[in-house]
Short mmCIF file of C-alpha atoms and ligand atoms in Angstrom, two decimals:
data_model
loop_
_atom_site.label_atom_id
_atom_site.label_comp_id
_atom_site.label_asym_id
_atom_site.label_seq_id
_atom_site.Cartn_x
_atom_site.Cartn_y
_atom_site.Cartn_z
CA UNK A 850 18.81 -12.74 -11.92
CA UNK A 851 15.86 -10.47 -12.22
CA UNK A 852 15.78 -6.84 -11.32
CA UNK A 853 12.29 -5.83 -10.32
CA UNK A 854 11.46 -2.16 -10.51
CA UNK A 855 8.61 -0.78 -8.50
CA UNK A 856 7.55 2.66 -7.30
CA UNK A 857 5.44 4.51 -4.85
CA UNK A 858 3.35 7.59 -5.47
CA UNK A 859 3.38 10.39 -2.94
CA UNK A 860 0.23 12.22 -3.93
CA UNK A 861 -1.11 11.50 -0.43
CA UNK A 862 -0.07 9.78 2.75
CA UNK A 863 -3.35 7.97 3.24
CA UNK A 864 -2.43 4.35 3.42
CA UNK A 865 -5.21 1.80 3.78
CA UNK A 866 -5.02 -1.96 3.98
CA UNK A 867 -5.91 -2.12 0.34
CA UNK A 868 -2.70 -0.22 -0.55
CA UNK A 869 -0.82 -2.71 1.52
CA UNK A 870 -2.22 -5.77 -0.20
CA UNK A 871 -1.78 -4.48 -3.70
CA UNK A 872 1.43 -2.53 -3.43
CA UNK A 873 3.47 -3.57 -0.44
CA UNK A 874 2.88 -7.27 -0.01
CA UNK A 875 4.31 -8.15 -3.44
CA UNK A 876 7.46 -6.20 -2.50
CA UNK A 877 7.77 -8.16 0.71
CA UNK A 878 7.42 -11.41 -1.21
CA UNK A 879 10.10 -10.32 -3.70
CA UNK A 880 12.50 -9.13 -1.03
CA UNK A 881 12.65 -12.69 0.29
CA UNK A 882 13.55 -14.02 -3.16
CA UNK A 883 16.87 -13.88 -4.99
CA UNK A 884 15.67 -11.03 -7.15
CA UNK A 885 16.89 -7.49 -6.79
CA UNK A 886 14.13 -5.10 -5.90
CA UNK A 887 14.37 -1.41 -6.70
CA UNK A 888 11.73 0.82 -5.18
CA UNK A 889 11.74 4.49 -6.08
CA UNK A 890 9.75 7.41 -4.79
CA UNK A 891 8.00 8.62 -7.94
CA UNK A 892 7.84 12.19 -6.70
CA UNK A 893 8.28 13.66 -10.18
CA UNK A 894 5.22 11.71 -11.31
CA UNK A 895 3.32 12.74 -8.20
CA UNK A 896 4.16 16.37 -8.89
CA UNK A 897 2.21 16.03 -12.08
CA UNK A 898 -0.90 15.61 -9.92
CA UNK A 899 -0.13 17.44 -6.69
CA UNK A 900 1.72 20.73 -6.83
CA UNK A 901 2.27 21.57 -3.22
CA UNK A 902 4.66 21.04 -0.38
CA UNK A 903 2.73 17.99 0.88
CA UNK A 904 4.83 15.86 -1.47
CA UNK A 905 7.68 16.04 1.00
CA UNK A 906 5.68 14.97 4.05
CA UNK A 907 3.85 12.33 2.03
CA UNK A 908 7.19 10.83 1.08
CA UNK A 909 8.28 10.59 4.70
CA UNK A 910 4.97 9.24 5.96
CA UNK A 911 4.50 6.73 3.17
CA UNK A 912 8.00 5.36 3.49
CA UNK A 913 7.54 5.03 7.25
CA UNK A 914 4.49 2.89 6.59
CA UNK A 915 6.38 0.80 4.06
CA UNK A 916 9.10 0.12 6.61
CA UNK A 917 6.58 -0.49 9.38
CA UNK A 918 4.85 -3.07 7.19
CA UNK A 919 8.15 -4.90 6.88
CA UNK A 920 9.70 -3.60 3.70
CA UNK A 921 13.35 -4.13 4.58
CA UNK A 922 15.62 -1.30 3.39
CA UNK A 923 18.60 -3.67 3.57
CA UNK A 924 16.96 -5.89 0.97
CA UNK A 925 15.03 -3.39 -1.11
CA UNK A 926 16.94 -0.57 -2.76
CA UNK A 927 14.89 2.53 -2.01
CA UNK A 928 15.72 5.81 -3.74
CA UNK A 929 14.35 9.16 -4.63
CA UNK A 930 13.60 9.75 -8.32
CA UNK A 931 14.25 13.48 -8.08
CA UNK A 932 17.74 12.79 -6.68
CA UNK A 933 18.73 11.30 -10.01
CA UNK A 934 18.98 13.77 -12.93
CA UNK A 935 19.40 10.82 -15.31
CA UNK A 936 15.62 10.29 -15.33
CA UNK A 937 14.96 13.57 -17.10
CA UNK A 938 18.12 13.34 -19.21
CA UNK A 939 17.04 10.03 -20.65
CA UNK A 940 13.48 11.22 -20.91
CA UNK A 941 14.50 13.96 -23.32
CA UNK A 942 16.28 11.55 -25.63
CA UNK A 943 13.28 9.21 -25.60
CA UNK A 944 10.88 12.13 -26.07
CA UNK A 945 12.68 13.06 -29.26
CA UNK A 946 12.39 9.49 -30.56
CA UNK A 947 8.70 9.11 -29.76
CA UNK A 948 6.10 10.07 -32.31
CA UNK A 949 3.19 12.19 -31.27
CA UNK A 950 0.58 9.81 -32.69
CA UNK A 951 2.07 7.01 -30.65
CA UNK A 952 1.66 8.86 -27.34
CA UNK A 953 -1.82 9.94 -28.33
CA UNK A 954 -2.88 6.29 -28.31
CA UNK A 955 -2.13 5.83 -24.60
CA UNK A 956 -5.31 4.76 -22.79
CA UNK A 957 -4.42 6.26 -19.42
CA UNK A 958 -4.00 9.70 -21.00
CA UNK A 959 -7.18 9.39 -23.01
CA UNK A 960 -9.18 8.25 -19.98
CA UNK A 961 -7.86 10.98 -17.73
CA UNK A 962 -7.99 13.79 -20.21
CA UNK A 963 -11.60 13.02 -21.12
CA UNK A 964 -12.54 13.54 -17.51
CA UNK A 965 -10.66 16.82 -17.21
CA UNK A 966 -11.28 20.28 -18.51
CA UNK A 967 -9.09 21.11 -21.50
CA UNK A 968 -7.38 23.93 -19.63
CA UNK A 969 -6.44 21.58 -16.76
CA UNK A 970 -4.53 19.00 -18.76
CA UNK A 971 -0.80 19.42 -18.33
CA UNK A 972 1.84 18.51 -20.86
CA UNK A 973 3.26 16.34 -18.08
CA UNK A 974 0.15 14.18 -18.07
CA UNK A 975 0.67 13.59 -21.76
CA UNK A 976 4.37 12.79 -21.56
CA UNK A 977 4.57 10.89 -18.28
CA UNK A 978 4.78 7.49 -20.00
CA UNK A 979 8.10 8.71 -21.44
CA UNK A 980 9.39 9.59 -17.98
CA UNK A 981 8.15 6.19 -16.89
CA UNK A 982 10.11 4.51 -19.68
CA UNK A 983 13.20 6.39 -18.53
CA UNK A 984 12.57 5.23 -14.93
CA UNK A 985 12.61 1.67 -16.15
CA UNK A 986 15.32 1.69 -18.82
CA UNK A 987 17.86 3.64 -16.82
CA UNK A 988 18.27 0.75 -14.39
CA UNK A 989 18.13 -2.25 -16.74
CA UNK A 990 14.98 -3.41 -14.99
CA UNK A 991 13.93 -6.84 -16.21
CA UNK A 992 10.49 -6.95 -14.60
CA UNK A 993 7.96 -4.26 -13.87
CA UNK A 994 4.97 -5.26 -11.76
CA UNK A 995 2.00 -3.27 -12.86
CA UNK A 996 -1.75 -3.20 -13.29
CA UNK A 997 -3.73 -3.48 -16.45
CA UNK A 998 -4.07 0.26 -16.89
CA UNK A 999 -0.29 0.76 -16.89
CA UNK A 1000 0.62 -2.26 -19.01
CA UNK A 1001 0.54 -0.25 -22.21
CA UNK A 1002 3.15 2.10 -20.75
CA UNK A 1003 5.55 -0.71 -19.97
CA UNK A 1004 5.01 -2.00 -23.49
CA UNK A 1005 5.85 1.42 -24.80
CA UNK A 1006 9.07 1.30 -22.73
CA UNK A 1007 9.89 -1.99 -24.45
CA UNK A 1008 9.13 -0.55 -27.88
CA UNK A 1009 11.21 2.56 -27.42
CA UNK A 1010 14.08 0.51 -25.95
CA UNK A 1011 13.89 -1.76 -28.96
CA UNK A 1012 13.92 1.21 -31.29
CA UNK A 1013 16.94 2.75 -29.61
CA UNK A 1014 18.81 -0.57 -29.61
CA UNK A 1015 17.96 -0.95 -33.27
CA UNK A 1016 19.27 2.52 -34.14
CA UNK A 1017 22.38 2.59 -31.95
CA UNK A 1018 23.19 -0.96 -30.91
CA UNK A 1019 22.41 -2.92 -27.75
CA UNK A 1020 21.86 -0.39 -24.96
CA UNK A 1021 18.70 -1.16 -23.03
CA UNK A 1022 17.24 -4.27 -21.48
CA UNK A 1023 13.69 -4.87 -22.71
CA UNK A 1024 11.52 -4.90 -19.59
CA UNK A 1025 8.79 -7.44 -19.02
CA UNK A 1026 5.48 -6.19 -17.58
CA UNK A 1027 4.24 -8.43 -14.79
CA UNK A 1028 0.54 -7.97 -14.42
CA UNK A 1029 -0.43 -8.13 -10.78
CA UNK A 1030 -3.31 -10.28 -9.83
CA UNK A 1031 -6.42 -8.20 -9.76
CA UNK A 1032 -7.64 -8.25 -6.19
CA UNK A 1033 -10.87 -6.81 -7.44
CA UNK A 1034 -12.71 -4.11 -5.67
CA UNK A 1035 -12.74 -4.60 -1.94
CA UNK A 1036 -16.29 -3.78 -1.02
CA UNK A 1037 -16.63 -1.85 2.11
CA UNK A 1038 -19.34 -0.57 4.37
CA UNK A 1039 -21.22 0.86 1.43
CA UNK A 1040 -20.17 -1.60 -1.27
CA UNK A 1041 -17.86 0.83 -2.93
CA UNK A 1042 -14.16 0.65 -3.43
CA UNK A 1043 -12.21 1.67 -0.34
CA UNK A 1044 -11.33 5.29 -0.70
CA UNK A 1045 -10.49 8.28 1.40
CA UNK A 1046 -13.27 10.37 -0.07
CA UNK A 1047 -15.90 7.85 1.10
CA UNK A 1048 -14.15 7.31 4.44
CA UNK A 1049 -14.97 3.65 4.06
CA UNK A 1050 -11.57 2.14 4.45
CA UNK A 1051 -9.33 0.75 7.16
CA UNK A 1052 -6.40 3.02 7.59
CA UNK A 1053 -3.20 1.76 9.14
CA UNK A 1054 -3.38 4.51 11.70
CA UNK A 1055 -6.95 3.74 12.79
CA UNK A 1056 -7.31 3.28 16.53
CA UNK A 1057 -8.68 0.02 17.91
CA UNK A 1058 -12.01 1.73 18.55
CA UNK A 1059 -12.24 2.93 14.99
CA UNK A 1060 -11.46 -0.56 13.72
CA UNK A 1061 -14.22 -2.03 15.87
CA UNK A 1062 -16.70 0.55 14.64
CA UNK A 1063 -15.82 0.11 10.99
CA UNK A 1064 -15.94 -3.66 11.05
CA UNK A 1065 -19.24 -3.71 12.89
CA UNK A 1066 -20.71 -1.51 10.16
CA UNK A 1067 -19.93 -3.91 7.31
CA UNK A 1068 -23.26 -4.93 5.83
CA UNK A 1069 -24.07 -8.63 5.73
CA UNK A 1070 -26.89 -10.39 3.96
CA UNK A 1071 -30.12 -11.15 5.71
CA UNK A 1072 -29.96 -14.90 5.28
CA UNK A 1073 -31.49 -17.10 7.96
CA UNK A 1074 -28.97 -18.24 10.46
CA UNK A 1075 -29.77 -21.87 9.66
CA UNK A 1076 -28.90 -21.53 5.99
CA UNK A 1077 -25.52 -22.04 4.36
CA UNK A 1078 -23.92 -18.83 3.12
CA UNK A 1079 -21.77 -17.93 0.19
CA UNK A 1080 -18.45 -16.49 1.45
CA UNK A 1081 -17.75 -14.90 -1.93
CA UNK A 1082 -20.77 -12.69 -1.50
CA UNK A 1083 -19.83 -11.61 1.98
CA UNK A 1084 -17.81 -8.46 2.59
CA UNK A 1085 -16.71 -9.64 6.01
CA UNK A 1086 -15.22 -12.72 4.43
CA UNK A 1087 -13.55 -10.77 1.64
CA UNK A 1088 -11.65 -8.66 4.15
CA UNK A 1089 -11.02 -11.49 6.56
CA UNK A 1090 -9.52 -13.73 3.88
CA UNK A 1091 -6.77 -11.19 3.18
CA UNK A 1092 -5.41 -11.86 6.65
CA UNK A 1093 -5.59 -15.65 6.57
CA UNK A 1094 -3.28 -18.45 5.53
CA UNK A 1095 -4.66 -20.83 2.92
CA UNK A 1096 -5.47 -23.36 5.58
CA UNK A 1097 -7.31 -20.91 7.78
CA UNK A 1098 -9.13 -19.66 4.73
CA UNK A 1099 -10.34 -23.16 3.83
CA UNK A 1100 -11.64 -23.63 7.37
CA UNK A 1101 -13.47 -20.34 7.31
CA UNK A 1102 -15.08 -21.22 3.98
CA UNK A 1103 -16.28 -24.45 5.46
CA UNK A 1104 -17.93 -22.62 8.29
CA UNK A 1105 -19.77 -20.42 5.82
CA UNK A 1106 -21.19 -23.34 3.92
CA UNK A 1107 -22.17 -25.22 7.07
CA UNK A 1108 -25.26 -24.09 8.97
CA UNK A 1109 -25.50 -21.78 11.89
CA UNK A 1110 -22.98 -19.17 11.09
CA UNK A 1111 -23.42 -15.98 13.05
CA UNK A 1112 -22.09 -12.94 11.25
CA UNK A 1113 -21.51 -11.09 14.52
CA UNK A 1114 -19.23 -13.88 15.60
CA UNK A 1115 -17.20 -13.73 12.40
CA UNK A 1116 -16.99 -9.98 12.85
CA UNK A 1117 -15.68 -10.40 16.38
CA UNK A 1118 -12.97 -12.70 15.08
CA UNK A 1119 -12.12 -10.33 12.27
CA UNK A 1120 -11.86 -7.46 14.74
CA UNK A 1121 -9.40 -9.40 16.83
CA UNK A 1122 -7.35 -10.42 13.80
CA UNK A 1123 -7.34 -6.91 12.36
CA UNK A 1124 -6.25 -5.34 15.63
CA UNK A 1125 -3.40 -7.77 16.02
CA UNK A 1126 -2.36 -7.10 12.42
CA UNK A 1127 -2.55 -3.33 12.58
CA UNK A 1128 -1.55 -2.36 16.10
CA UNK A 1129 2.14 -3.36 15.87
CA UNK A 1130 2.38 -1.47 12.57
CA UNK A 1131 0.75 1.59 14.09
CA UNK A 1132 3.24 1.44 16.92
CA UNK A 1133 6.30 1.00 14.75
CA UNK A 1134 5.32 3.88 12.47
CA UNK A 1135 5.69 6.21 15.42
CA UNK A 1136 9.13 4.82 16.19
CA UNK A 1137 10.57 5.59 12.76
CA UNK A 1138 11.87 9.11 12.48
CA UNK A 1139 11.98 11.52 9.53
CA UNK A 1140 15.77 11.44 9.82
CA UNK A 1141 15.87 7.69 9.33
CA UNK A 1142 13.93 7.97 6.09
CA UNK A 1143 15.96 10.92 4.87
CA UNK A 1144 19.17 9.07 5.59
CA UNK A 1145 18.09 5.93 3.68
CA UNK A 1146 17.35 8.09 0.64
CA UNK A 1147 20.54 10.08 1.00
CA UNK A 1148 22.67 6.96 1.40
CA UNK A 1149 21.19 5.33 -1.68
CA UNK A 1150 21.35 8.38 -3.88
CA UNK A 1151 25.03 7.91 -4.95
CA UNK A 1152 24.47 4.32 -6.03
CA UNK A 1153 21.29 5.23 -7.94
CA UNK A 1154 23.19 8.04 -9.65
CA UNK A 1155 26.09 5.79 -10.44
CA UNK A 1156 23.86 3.27 -12.23
CA UNK A 1157 21.94 6.02 -14.01
CA UNK A 1158 25.03 7.98 -15.03
CA UNK A 1159 26.70 5.02 -16.61
CA UNK A 1160 23.59 4.48 -18.74
CA UNK A 1161 23.40 8.17 -19.61
CA UNK A 1162 27.05 8.16 -20.61
CA UNK A 1163 26.45 5.23 -22.94
CA UNK A 1164 23.37 6.91 -24.45
CA UNK A 1165 25.01 10.33 -24.79
CA UNK A 1166 28.03 8.84 -26.53
CA UNK A 1167 25.85 6.93 -28.94
CA UNK A 1168 23.65 9.87 -29.90
CA UNK A 1169 26.63 12.18 -30.28
CA UNK A 1170 26.34 14.43 -27.24
CA UNK A 1171 29.76 13.45 -25.89
CA UNK A 1172 32.63 13.98 -28.25
N1 LIG B 1478 2.79 5.78 -13.86
C1 LIG B 1478 2.69 4.85 -12.78
C2 LIG B 1478 1.35 5.03 -12.09
O1 LIG B 1478 0.56 5.84 -12.47
C3 LIG B 1478 3.81 5.02 -11.80
C4 LIG B 1478 5.16 4.82 -12.38
C5 LIG B 1478 6.06 5.79 -12.65
C6 LIG B 1478 5.79 3.62 -12.74
N2 LIG B 1478 7.21 5.27 -13.14
C7 LIG B 1478 7.07 3.94 -13.23
C8 LIG B 1478 5.39 2.30 -12.73
C9 LIG B 1478 7.95 2.97 -13.68
C10 LIG B 1478 6.26 1.34 -13.17
C11 LIG B 1478 7.53 1.66 -13.65
O2 LIG B 1478 1.02 4.41 -11.12
#
C-alpha cells in the first residue's frame, strides 16, 4: 500500500479554481483509492514567508475550502505540522548530515534568493528542503506528489534517507516523487497566469455576478463566425474543459472545429456550468465552523505524534541520543 504525503501552504487564504485543479483534485482522486493520504498544514514552511498572525486564519479558511471541495477528513489524514515536534527534531539530525555545498545546489533557493535582496534572505529559506525531508521521512511516505520545481527537494529527501540508512541501518523509506501533470498556465482575462495580484482569477467565494462579469471579459479571437476555431487557442475553452467529462470535452471540441460557433454562446454555457460548480462550495464553506477545523486537527494530533515519535525514538537510539 502506498502512503501519499501532501501539504497545504497557509501563506494566504485566496483560493482560486486553479488551486483546486492542481492541489485539491488529485487529493480527491487519491482519497477514493486504496492509498493512505496524509495532508499536513505546512505552517512552519509558510512562516518562512509570512510572519504574521494571518497564518492562523489562513489555516482555518483554507481547510474549510478543502472540506467544501470534498476532501473527506474521514479518508484523508489531516494534521498540523507545528503540532508535531518530531519535524524539527528530525530536521536537526538531517541538517547535521547535510553538506553545505549540497544545499547550495538547490534550484528553488537559487531562484528565490537571486530575486531577493541579500538582507532579506532568511536561513529558513536556505534550509527548508531539510525540513521538507523531515516532513516526508518521519511518516514513511512512499509517494510525494510534487511539481517540477520541488522535485529536487524530494530527491534530496531520498538521498539523505539513503545516507542515514547506510550509516545506521534501515530506518527510512525512500520516497518516490510523483510529478504532477503540468496544467500549464491558465490564461485569464489578460493572458497571464491567474493570480491575486492581477485580480484575474475565479475565486471560490466569487458571487454569481462576479463570475458572470469575469467570464464575459475573457478575450476571444476575432475569427469570422463561419470559420472553424482552434479550441486550444481559446481561453474560454481552456477554462471550460476543466469542468467537463471526457465525453463532454470531445463534443465541445467538435463544436469548435465545426462552423458557426458563437463565443458568447459558449460563454453563457460556461457561466452556467461555473455557477453550478462554485455555488454549492461557496455555500458549504459558510456552514463549516472554525471549531470543526480545530477539532479535526486536535483529534489527529496524537496519532501524528505517535507515528513521528516512534521514528524519532528509532533515530535517537541509532545516533546515540538515547542511552
Ligand atoms: N516546499 C513545498 C512548497 O514550496 C511544500 C512542502 C513542505 C512539501 N513540506 C513538504 C512538499 C513535504 C512535499 C513534501 O510548496
